[in-house]
Amino acid sequence: MTAALLVGCGESGGGDPSPPPPAASVAPSVAPVPTGPPAGVEAEAVTRGSGHALLTEDSVISLAFGGGDNCWLTAQKLAAPDTPAWKVKQVDGLALGCAGSPALSGSTVLLPYGKATPGAGIEAGGAEKGVLALNLDGTHRWHTAVAEVNTVLGADDSFVLAVDKRNSLPGSSEKHTTAVLDVTTGKVLWSKPGLRPVGLDNGIVIVTDEKIDKVTALDAATGDERWSSPMYARGSVGLTGAGVVAVPIPANPGDITSYDAKVELRDAGTGTVLHTEPKAAAFPACVSDGETAVVCEVRGGGKEANTIFAYDLSAKKGSWSLPPAQVKEAGVTVRSMVRGRVFVWTTTQGALVDAVTGKQVAHTLPAAPTLVRGAYGVENDADAKSFSVHRLTY
């Protein structure tokens, strides 16, 4: 079925709102974790700030940039957002890495670090890079040196995926490192050069080859290959966090003049094809709550090819889609999913959609969170320069 996404008329301009100042507007008590699906978003933001933010049960933690290698991590209690709970630029002599965004695994914040050792006399100095784990009070938990790693790409309950995302110079022989660490101990489980990691999904590391025309799944614990598949050349692979991977495939593999694509949803662990969306494009981005559905926004090949579709995890079949014309007209962008409902952003406002049926349940929302935890949602801008936190209604 095709979902009927109603778009209200708003007075504001298109796209995301301009970056807000780092100041709080509301100081709520920290709400208990709700039991049902969200119904909307409160109009007034709880707090706003600079950088990229993630949520814990009672705080917002953000990594802000001051240019170059100058960045800092700040925590604000949601019950008292005007006063930072703590702020660090370095921990036990380890400077925070400024590449990428921090990751959260339970009560552990993960990000890269750097440590420089000055030279003495004619002895050259040295530099160390690796992964740093912090407690939720900003104190040191562990750190592990991993040569040339500068970005934490993701983490789950068991593993941390760290990579070197520097751009190689033309003709360079650099083979950038990809490493997986144990999230509890910081032990390096394995590392390999020359991979192009996409991310971590339910204990599986998804990578592409150098030509970006093949996707491979590696066991996060061992680095062993689980499965591989051809993909649309120089497309992208969409991860869901639900053990489902969206892989773009040429619709007509034998026709080198065709730009038509389809998207296969595959089991991340086995590679089994769960669903095929026949008329799609080469750049899927997906969200899921891990229980009800997977919803993918697929772009590429011009706006006429952009579409949104859903896969019902319980019924194990496709459930609804938005045609390209509707996606284009409303400017729909999928943001996040929680308890069976999807937050989307349109040209001027947010909306909330039932993930299984495609039925719109709320519109004219002041925000569409990119991440939800408990009673709050954080909206990070696309450039990781600012964020706002809103309390959700249930």
Short mmCIF file of C-alpha atoms in Angstrom, two decimals:
data_model
loop_
_atom_site.label_atom_id
_atom_site.label_comp_id
_atom_site.label_asym_id
_atom_site.label_seq_id
_atom_site.Cartn_x
_atom_site.Cartn_y
_atom_site.Cartn_z
CA MET A 1 0.00 0.00 0.00
CA THR A 2 1.06 3.60 -0.44
CA ALA A 3 1.10 5.72 2.68
CA ALA A 4 -0.78 9.00 2.69
CA LEU A 5 1.64 11.40 4.32
CA LEU A 6 -0.22 14.66 4.88
CA VAL A 7 1.98 17.71 4.84
CA GLY A 8 0.79 20.83 6.65
CA CYS A 9 1.59 24.31 5.46
CA GLY A 10 4.20 26.21 7.41
CA GLU A 11 5.61 29.70 7.32
CA SER A 12 9.26 28.75 7.84
CA GLY A 13 11.78 28.24 5.05
CA GLY A 14 12.90 24.86 3.70
CA GLY A 15 15.42 22.55 5.28
CA ASP A 16 16.65 22.39 8.84
CA PRO A 17 16.43 25.46 11.07
CA SER A 18 19.52 27.59 11.37
CA PRO A 19 22.01 26.60 14.11
CA PRO A 20 20.65 27.67 17.52
CA PRO A 21 22.64 29.36 20.26
CA PRO A 22 24.06 27.15 23.03
CA ALA A 23 21.50 28.08 25.66
CA ALA A 24 18.70 26.29 27.50
CA SER A 25 15.05 27.37 27.33
CA VAL A 26 13.32 24.88 29.62
CA ALA A 27 14.57 23.06 32.73
CA PRO A 28 12.34 19.99 33.16
CA SER A 29 12.61 17.22 35.65
CA VAL A 30 13.98 14.10 34.01
CA ALA A 31 10.91 12.19 32.87
CA PRO A 32 10.60 8.43 33.46
CA VAL A 33 11.04 6.11 30.50
CA PRO A 34 7.62 5.97 28.79
CA THR A 35 5.89 2.68 28.01
CA GLY A 36 4.05 3.52 24.79
CA PRO A 37 4.93 4.97 21.39
CA PRO A 38 5.51 8.74 21.06
CA ALA A 39 2.61 10.96 20.02
CA GLY A 40 4.50 14.15 19.21
CA VAL A 41 7.17 16.66 20.24
CA GLU A 42 6.87 19.52 22.73
CA ALA A 43 7.19 22.91 21.06
CA GLU A 44 9.89 24.38 23.28
CA ALA A 45 13.38 22.85 23.25
CA VAL A 46 14.78 21.60 26.55
CA THR A 47 18.25 22.78 25.56
CA ARG A 48 20.33 23.75 22.53
CA GLY A 49 24.06 23.66 21.97
CA SER A 50 27.05 23.37 19.68
CA GLY A 51 28.46 20.16 18.25
CA HIS A 52 27.10 16.63 17.81
CA ALA A 53 25.06 15.25 20.71
CA LEU A 54 23.99 11.88 22.07
CA LEU A 55 21.59 11.06 24.89
CA THR A 56 21.97 9.04 28.07
CA GLU A 57 19.14 8.33 30.51
CA ASP A 58 19.49 11.72 32.23
CA SER A 59 22.01 13.78 30.22
CA VAL A 60 22.97 15.07 26.81
CA ILE A 61 26.67 14.67 25.91
CA SER A 62 28.04 16.69 22.99
CA LEU A 63 31.33 16.91 21.09
CA ALA A 64 31.94 20.48 19.93
CA PHE A 65 34.68 21.72 17.61
CA GLY A 66 36.83 24.78 17.89
CA GLY A 67 38.84 24.26 14.70
CA GLY A 68 41.81 22.06 13.91
CA ASP A 69 42.48 19.58 16.72
CA ASN A 70 40.65 21.70 19.27
CA CYS A 71 37.47 20.02 20.52
CA TRP A 72 35.77 19.34 23.83
CA LEU A 73 33.17 16.99 25.29
CA THR A 74 30.43 18.46 27.48
CA ALA A 75 27.67 16.85 29.54
CA GLN A 76 24.49 18.63 30.61
CA LYS A 77 21.91 17.14 32.97
CA LEU A 78 18.46 17.31 31.41
CA ALA A 79 17.07 18.38 34.77
CA ALA A 80 19.45 21.39 34.86
CA PRO A 81 20.57 22.10 31.29
CA ASP A 82 21.85 25.63 31.97
CA THR A 83 24.85 24.33 33.95
CA PRO A 84 27.31 21.85 32.40
CA ALA A 85 27.83 18.79 34.60
CA TRP A 86 31.36 18.42 33.26
CA LYS A 87 33.54 19.50 30.34
CA VAL A 88 36.81 17.95 29.15
CA LYS A 89 39.34 18.59 26.40
CA GLN A 90 41.73 15.90 27.55
CA VAL A 91 41.60 13.03 30.03
CA ASP A 92 44.72 11.86 31.89
CA GLY A 93 46.93 13.53 29.27
CA LEU A 94 44.97 12.14 26.30
CA ALA A 95 43.61 14.81 23.95
CA LEU A 96 40.16 14.11 22.55
CA GLY A 97 40.05 13.22 18.86
CA CYS A 98 37.96 15.62 16.81
CA ALA A 99 37.08 13.35 13.85
CA GLY A 100 33.58 11.92 13.59
CA SER A 101 31.08 11.76 16.43
CA PRO A 102 31.21 10.10 19.86
CA ALA A 103 29.54 6.71 20.30
CA LEU A 104 27.67 5.33 23.30
CA SER A 105 27.64 1.74 24.56
CA GLY A 106 25.60 1.41 27.74
CA SER A 107 27.36 3.66 30.25
CA THR A 108 30.51 4.11 28.16
CA VAL A 109 31.28 7.03 25.83
CA LEU A 110 33.74 6.15 23.06
CA LEU A 111 35.81 8.45 20.85
CA PRO A 112 39.34 8.66 19.40
CA TYR A 113 42.27 10.23 21.23
CA GLY A 114 45.74 11.52 20.48
CA LYS A 115 48.84 11.72 22.64
CA ALA A 116 52.03 13.50 21.65
CA THR A 117 55.43 12.84 23.21
CA PRO A 118 57.92 15.71 22.75
CA GLY A 119 61.43 14.99 21.57
CA ALA A 120 64.44 15.37 23.88
CA GLY A 121 67.55 16.93 22.37
CA ILE A 122 68.24 15.22 19.05
CA GLU A 123 65.61 12.54 19.74
CA ALA A 124 62.47 12.82 17.66
CA GLY A 125 59.08 13.15 19.32
CA GLY A 126 56.30 10.64 18.87
CA ALA A 127 52.54 10.51 18.48
CA GLU A 128 50.04 7.91 19.63
CA LYS A 129 46.47 7.45 18.43
CA GLY A 130 43.76 5.13 19.56
CA VAL A 131 40.35 4.68 21.18
CA LEU A 132 39.34 6.26 24.50
CA ALA A 133 36.50 5.04 26.73
CA LEU A 134 34.98 7.41 29.30
CA ASN A 135 32.51 6.90 32.12
CA LEU A 136 29.35 8.99 32.09
CA ASP A 137 30.98 11.41 34.54
CA GLY A 138 33.76 12.16 32.03
CA THR A 139 36.44 10.12 33.81
CA HIS A 140 38.84 7.68 32.19
CA ARG A 141 37.70 4.05 31.84
CA TRP A 142 40.30 2.66 29.40
CA HIS A 143 42.28 3.62 26.35
CA THR A 144 43.96 1.49 23.69
CA ALA A 145 46.56 2.58 21.17
CA VAL A 146 45.64 1.61 17.59
CA ALA A 147 48.04 2.89 14.93
CA GLU A 148 46.60 5.63 12.74
CA VAL A 149 42.97 5.21 13.84
CA ASN A 150 41.23 8.59 14.03
CA THR A 151 37.48 7.84 14.11
CA VAL A 152 35.08 5.70 16.12
CA LEU A 153 32.51 4.62 13.54
CA GLY A 154 30.14 2.81 15.89
CA ALA A 155 29.64 0.67 18.99
CA ASP A 156 27.15 -1.84 20.37
CA ASP A 157 26.92 -3.79 23.63
CA SER A 158 30.03 -5.85 22.84
CA PHE A 159 32.19 -4.16 20.20
CA VAL A 160 33.72 -0.84 19.13
CA LEU A 161 34.50 -0.20 15.45
CA ALA A 162 37.43 2.21 14.91
CA VAL A 163 38.79 3.33 11.54
CA ASP A 164 41.21 5.63 9.79
CA LYS A 165 39.08 7.98 7.70
CA ARG A 166 41.83 10.24 6.38
CA ASN A 167 41.82 10.86 2.68
CA SER A 168 44.79 9.29 0.92
CA LEU A 169 46.86 11.39 -1.45
CA PRO A 170 46.79 10.35 -5.13
CA GLY A 171 49.24 7.50 -5.67
CA SER A 172 49.55 6.85 -1.95
CA SER A 173 50.25 3.29 -0.82
CA GLU A 174 48.52 3.85 2.53
CA LYS A 175 46.31 1.00 3.66
CA HIS A 176 44.02 2.52 6.24
CA THR A 177 43.40 0.50 9.39
CA THR A 178 40.06 -0.90 10.53
CA ALA A 179 40.00 -2.32 14.07
CA VAL A 180 37.40 -3.90 16.34
CA LEU A 181 37.85 -3.66 20.12
CA ASP A 182 36.09 -5.27 23.07
CA VAL A 183 33.89 -2.55 24.54
CA THR A 184 34.41 -3.73 28.14
CA THR A 185 38.17 -4.18 28.22
CA GLY A 186 39.44 -2.17 25.24
CA LYS A 187 41.31 -5.20 23.91
CA VAL A 188 41.90 -5.16 20.14
CA LEU A 189 40.12 -8.24 18.79
CA TRP A 190 41.42 -7.81 15.23
CA SER A 191 42.61 -5.19 12.77
CA LYS A 192 42.98 -5.20 9.00
CA PRO A 193 44.29 -2.71 6.44
CA GLY A 194 42.62 -1.64 3.22
CA LEU A 195 38.96 -2.05 4.16
CA ARG A 196 36.21 0.52 3.60
CA PRO A 197 33.99 0.01 6.67
CA VAL A 198 30.37 1.13 6.56
CA GLY A 199 29.47 0.38 10.16
CA LEU A 200 28.60 -2.11 12.86
CA ASP A 201 25.23 -3.87 12.99
CA ASN A 202 24.36 -6.55 15.60
CA GLY A 203 27.86 -7.98 15.87
CA ILE A 204 28.55 -7.74 12.14
CA VAL A 205 30.99 -5.29 10.50
CA ILE A 206 29.87 -4.25 7.02
CA VAL A 207 32.60 -3.20 4.57
CA THR A 208 32.88 -2.50 0.85
CA ASP A 209 35.82 -3.06 -1.48
CA GLU A 210 37.99 -0.31 -2.95
CA LYS A 211 35.88 -0.06 -6.11
CA ILE A 212 32.71 0.05 -3.99
CA ASP A 213 31.02 -2.59 -6.13
CA LYS A 214 31.03 -5.40 -3.55
CA VAL A 215 29.74 -5.53 0.04
CA THR A 216 31.11 -7.97 2.62
CA ALA A 217 29.98 -8.87 6.14
CA LEU A 218 32.66 -9.71 8.73
CA ASP A 219 32.17 -11.29 12.13
CA ALA A 220 32.91 -8.52 14.64
CA ALA A 221 34.50 -10.95 17.11
CA THR A 222 36.92 -12.61 14.69
CA GLY A 223 37.08 -10.60 11.45
CA ASP A 224 36.07 -13.72 9.50
CA GLU A 225 33.91 -13.27 6.40
CA ARG A 226 30.23 -14.20 6.80
CA TRP A 227 28.98 -13.38 3.29
CA SER A 228 29.53 -11.04 0.35
CA SER A 229 27.47 -9.71 -2.54
CA PRO A 230 27.87 -7.49 -5.60
CA MET A 231 26.36 -4.04 -5.19
CA TYR A 232 25.56 -1.00 -7.31
CA ALA A 233 28.96 0.49 -8.14
CA ARG A 234 29.79 3.48 -5.91
CA GLY A 235 26.42 3.28 -4.18
CA SER A 236 26.02 3.07 -0.41
CA VAL A 237 24.92 0.40 2.05
CA GLY A 238 22.24 1.21 4.62
CA LEU A 239 22.51 -0.15 8.18
CA THR A 240 19.52 -0.38 10.50
CA GLY A 241 20.85 -1.54 13.87
CA ALA A 242 18.29 -4.35 13.65
CA GLY A 243 20.46 -6.96 11.95
CA VAL A 244 19.15 -5.95 8.52
CA VAL A 245 21.33 -4.40 5.79
CA ALA A 246 20.06 -2.51 2.73
CA VAL A 247 22.18 -3.29 -0.36
CA PRO A 248 21.64 -1.47 -3.70
CA ILE A 249 21.81 -3.82 -6.69
CA PRO A 250 21.82 -3.01 -10.44
CA ALA A 251 18.35 -3.76 -11.73
CA ASN A 252 19.83 -4.85 -15.09
CA PRO A 253 23.34 -6.20 -14.33
CA GLY A 254 24.05 -7.07 -17.98
CA ASP A 255 23.13 -3.61 -19.30
CA ILE A 256 26.07 -1.25 -18.77
CA THR A 257 23.99 1.73 -19.98
CA SER A 258 21.25 1.26 -17.38
CA TYR A 259 21.19 3.30 -14.17
CA ASP A 260 18.17 1.46 -12.77
CA ALA A 261 18.61 -0.02 -9.30
CA LYS A 262 16.79 -2.12 -6.76
CA VAL A 263 17.40 -2.49 -3.02
CA GLU A 264 17.76 -5.81 -1.28
CA LEU A 265 17.21 -6.05 2.48
CA ARG A 266 19.55 -8.79 3.74
CA ASP A 267 20.02 -10.50 7.07
CA ALA A 268 23.27 -8.97 8.38
CA GLY A 269 24.52 -12.27 9.79
CA THR A 270 23.70 -14.67 6.95
CA GLY A 271 23.23 -12.50 3.85
CA THR A 272 19.78 -14.03 3.23
CA VAL A 273 17.60 -11.73 1.10
CA LEU A 274 14.56 -10.75 3.17
CA HIS A 275 12.92 -8.30 0.76
CA THR A 276 13.56 -6.70 -2.63
CA GLU A 277 12.33 -3.19 -3.43
CA PRO A 278 12.27 -3.28 -7.24
CA LYS A 279 12.15 0.42 -8.18
CA ALA A 280 14.64 2.24 -6.03
CA ALA A 281 18.02 3.97 -6.28
CA ALA A 282 21.62 3.51 -5.22
CA PHE A 283 21.82 5.27 -1.83
CA PRO A 284 19.64 3.74 0.91
CA ALA A 285 19.59 5.07 4.49
CA CYS A 286 17.49 3.13 6.97
CA VAL A 287 16.12 3.28 10.53
CA SER A 288 14.54 0.64 12.75
CA ASP A 289 13.46 0.04 16.32
CA GLY A 290 14.57 -3.58 15.99
CA GLU A 291 11.07 -4.90 16.68
CA THR A 292 8.37 -3.61 14.35
CA ALA A 293 9.78 -2.49 11.01
CA VAL A 294 12.65 -1.22 8.91
CA VAL A 295 12.05 2.03 7.02
CA CYS A 296 14.45 3.06 4.26
CA GLU A 297 14.85 6.35 2.43
CA VAL A 298 16.51 5.70 -0.93
CA ARG A 299 18.11 8.46 -3.01
CA GLY A 300 20.17 8.70 -6.18
CA GLY A 301 19.56 8.98 -9.91
CA GLY A 302 17.78 12.31 -9.55
CA LYS A 303 14.83 13.23 -7.36
CA GLU A 304 12.47 11.33 -9.64
CA ALA A 305 13.97 8.09 -8.30
CA ASN A 306 13.89 8.94 -4.58
CA THR A 307 11.53 6.77 -2.57
CA ILE A 308 10.72 5.59 0.96
CA PHE A 309 9.63 2.06 1.77
CA ALA A 310 8.97 -0.09 4.85
CA TYR A 311 9.54 -3.74 5.71
CA ASP A 312 7.41 -5.36 8.43
CA LEU A 313 9.77 -7.37 10.68
CA SER A 314 6.98 -9.50 12.17
CA ALA A 315 5.15 -10.32 8.94
CA LYS A 316 8.48 -10.55 7.06
CA LYS A 317 7.25 -8.60 4.05
CA GLY A 318 7.14 -5.12 2.55
CA SER A 319 4.30 -3.07 4.02
CA TRP A 320 4.11 0.42 2.46
CA SER A 321 5.97 2.95 0.34
CA LEU A 322 5.95 6.59 -0.69
CA PRO A 323 6.34 7.18 -4.44
CA PRO A 324 9.09 9.50 -5.74
CA ALA A 325 6.64 12.26 -6.64
CA GLN A 326 5.36 12.45 -3.07
CA VAL A 327 8.83 12.31 -1.54
CA LYS A 328 9.96 15.09 -3.87
CA GLU A 329 6.91 17.32 -3.34
CA ALA A 330 6.96 17.11 0.46
CA GLY A 331 10.78 16.96 0.78
CA VAL A 332 10.48 13.98 3.12
CA THR A 333 13.60 12.86 5.02
CA VAL A 334 13.55 9.91 7.44
CA ARG A 335 15.12 10.77 10.81
CA SER A 336 14.60 8.08 13.48
CA MET A 337 12.28 5.36 14.75
CA VAL A 338 11.09 4.49 18.25
CA ARG A 339 8.46 2.01 19.41
CA GLY A 340 6.90 1.51 16.02
CA ARG A 341 6.80 5.15 14.93
CA VAL A 342 9.01 7.06 12.51
CA PHE A 343 10.01 10.71 12.82
CA VAL A 344 10.41 12.41 9.45
CA TRP A 345 11.29 15.96 8.42
CA THR A 346 9.50 17.61 5.52
CA THR A 347 10.31 20.88 3.75
CA THR A 348 9.13 22.99 6.70
CA GLN A 349 8.22 20.78 9.65
CA GLY A 350 8.32 17.39 11.33
CA ALA A 351 5.83 14.56 11.21
CA LEU A 352 5.28 11.18 12.88
CA VAL A 353 4.29 8.05 10.95
CA ASP A 354 3.26 4.56 12.03
CA ALA A 355 6.16 2.38 10.88
CA VAL A 356 4.07 -0.69 10.06
CA THR A 357 1.06 0.87 8.33
CA GLY A 358 2.49 4.11 6.96
CA LYS A 359 -0.38 6.07 8.51
CA GLN A 360 0.52 9.56 9.66
CA VAL A 361 -0.22 10.06 13.36
CA ALA A 362 1.09 13.62 13.87
CA HIS A 363 2.25 16.56 11.77
CA THR A 364 3.29 20.22 12.16
CA LEU A 365 5.92 19.14 14.67
CA PRO A 366 8.64 21.66 15.60
CA ALA A 367 11.38 19.01 15.35
CA ALA A 368 12.09 15.50 14.08
CA PRO A 369 14.72 13.91 16.35
CA THR A 370 17.64 12.02 14.82
CA LEU A 371 18.01 10.01 18.04
CA VAL A 372 15.48 9.16 20.75
CA ARG A 373 16.13 7.81 24.24
CA GLY A 374 13.36 7.52 26.80
CA ALA A 375 11.28 10.68 26.93
CA TYR A 376 13.69 12.86 24.95
CA GLY A 377 14.87 13.26 21.37
CA VAL A 378 17.98 15.00 20.08
CA GLU A 379 18.02 16.70 16.69
CA ASN A 380 21.56 16.97 15.29
CA ASP A 381 22.09 19.11 12.23
CA ALA A 382 23.64 17.48 9.17
CA ASP A 383 27.06 19.10 9.71
CA ALA A 384 27.32 18.18 13.43
CA LYS A 385 27.64 21.87 14.30
CA SER A 386 24.58 22.25 16.52
CA PHE A 387 21.84 20.30 18.26
CA SER A 388 18.58 20.75 20.10
CA VAL A 389 16.90 18.45 22.63
CA HIS A 390 13.13 18.18 22.81
CA ARG A 391 10.90 16.34 25.22
CA LEU A 392 8.51 13.96 23.46
CA THR A 393 4.82 13.55 24.22
CA TYR A 394 3.39 10.08 24.83
#
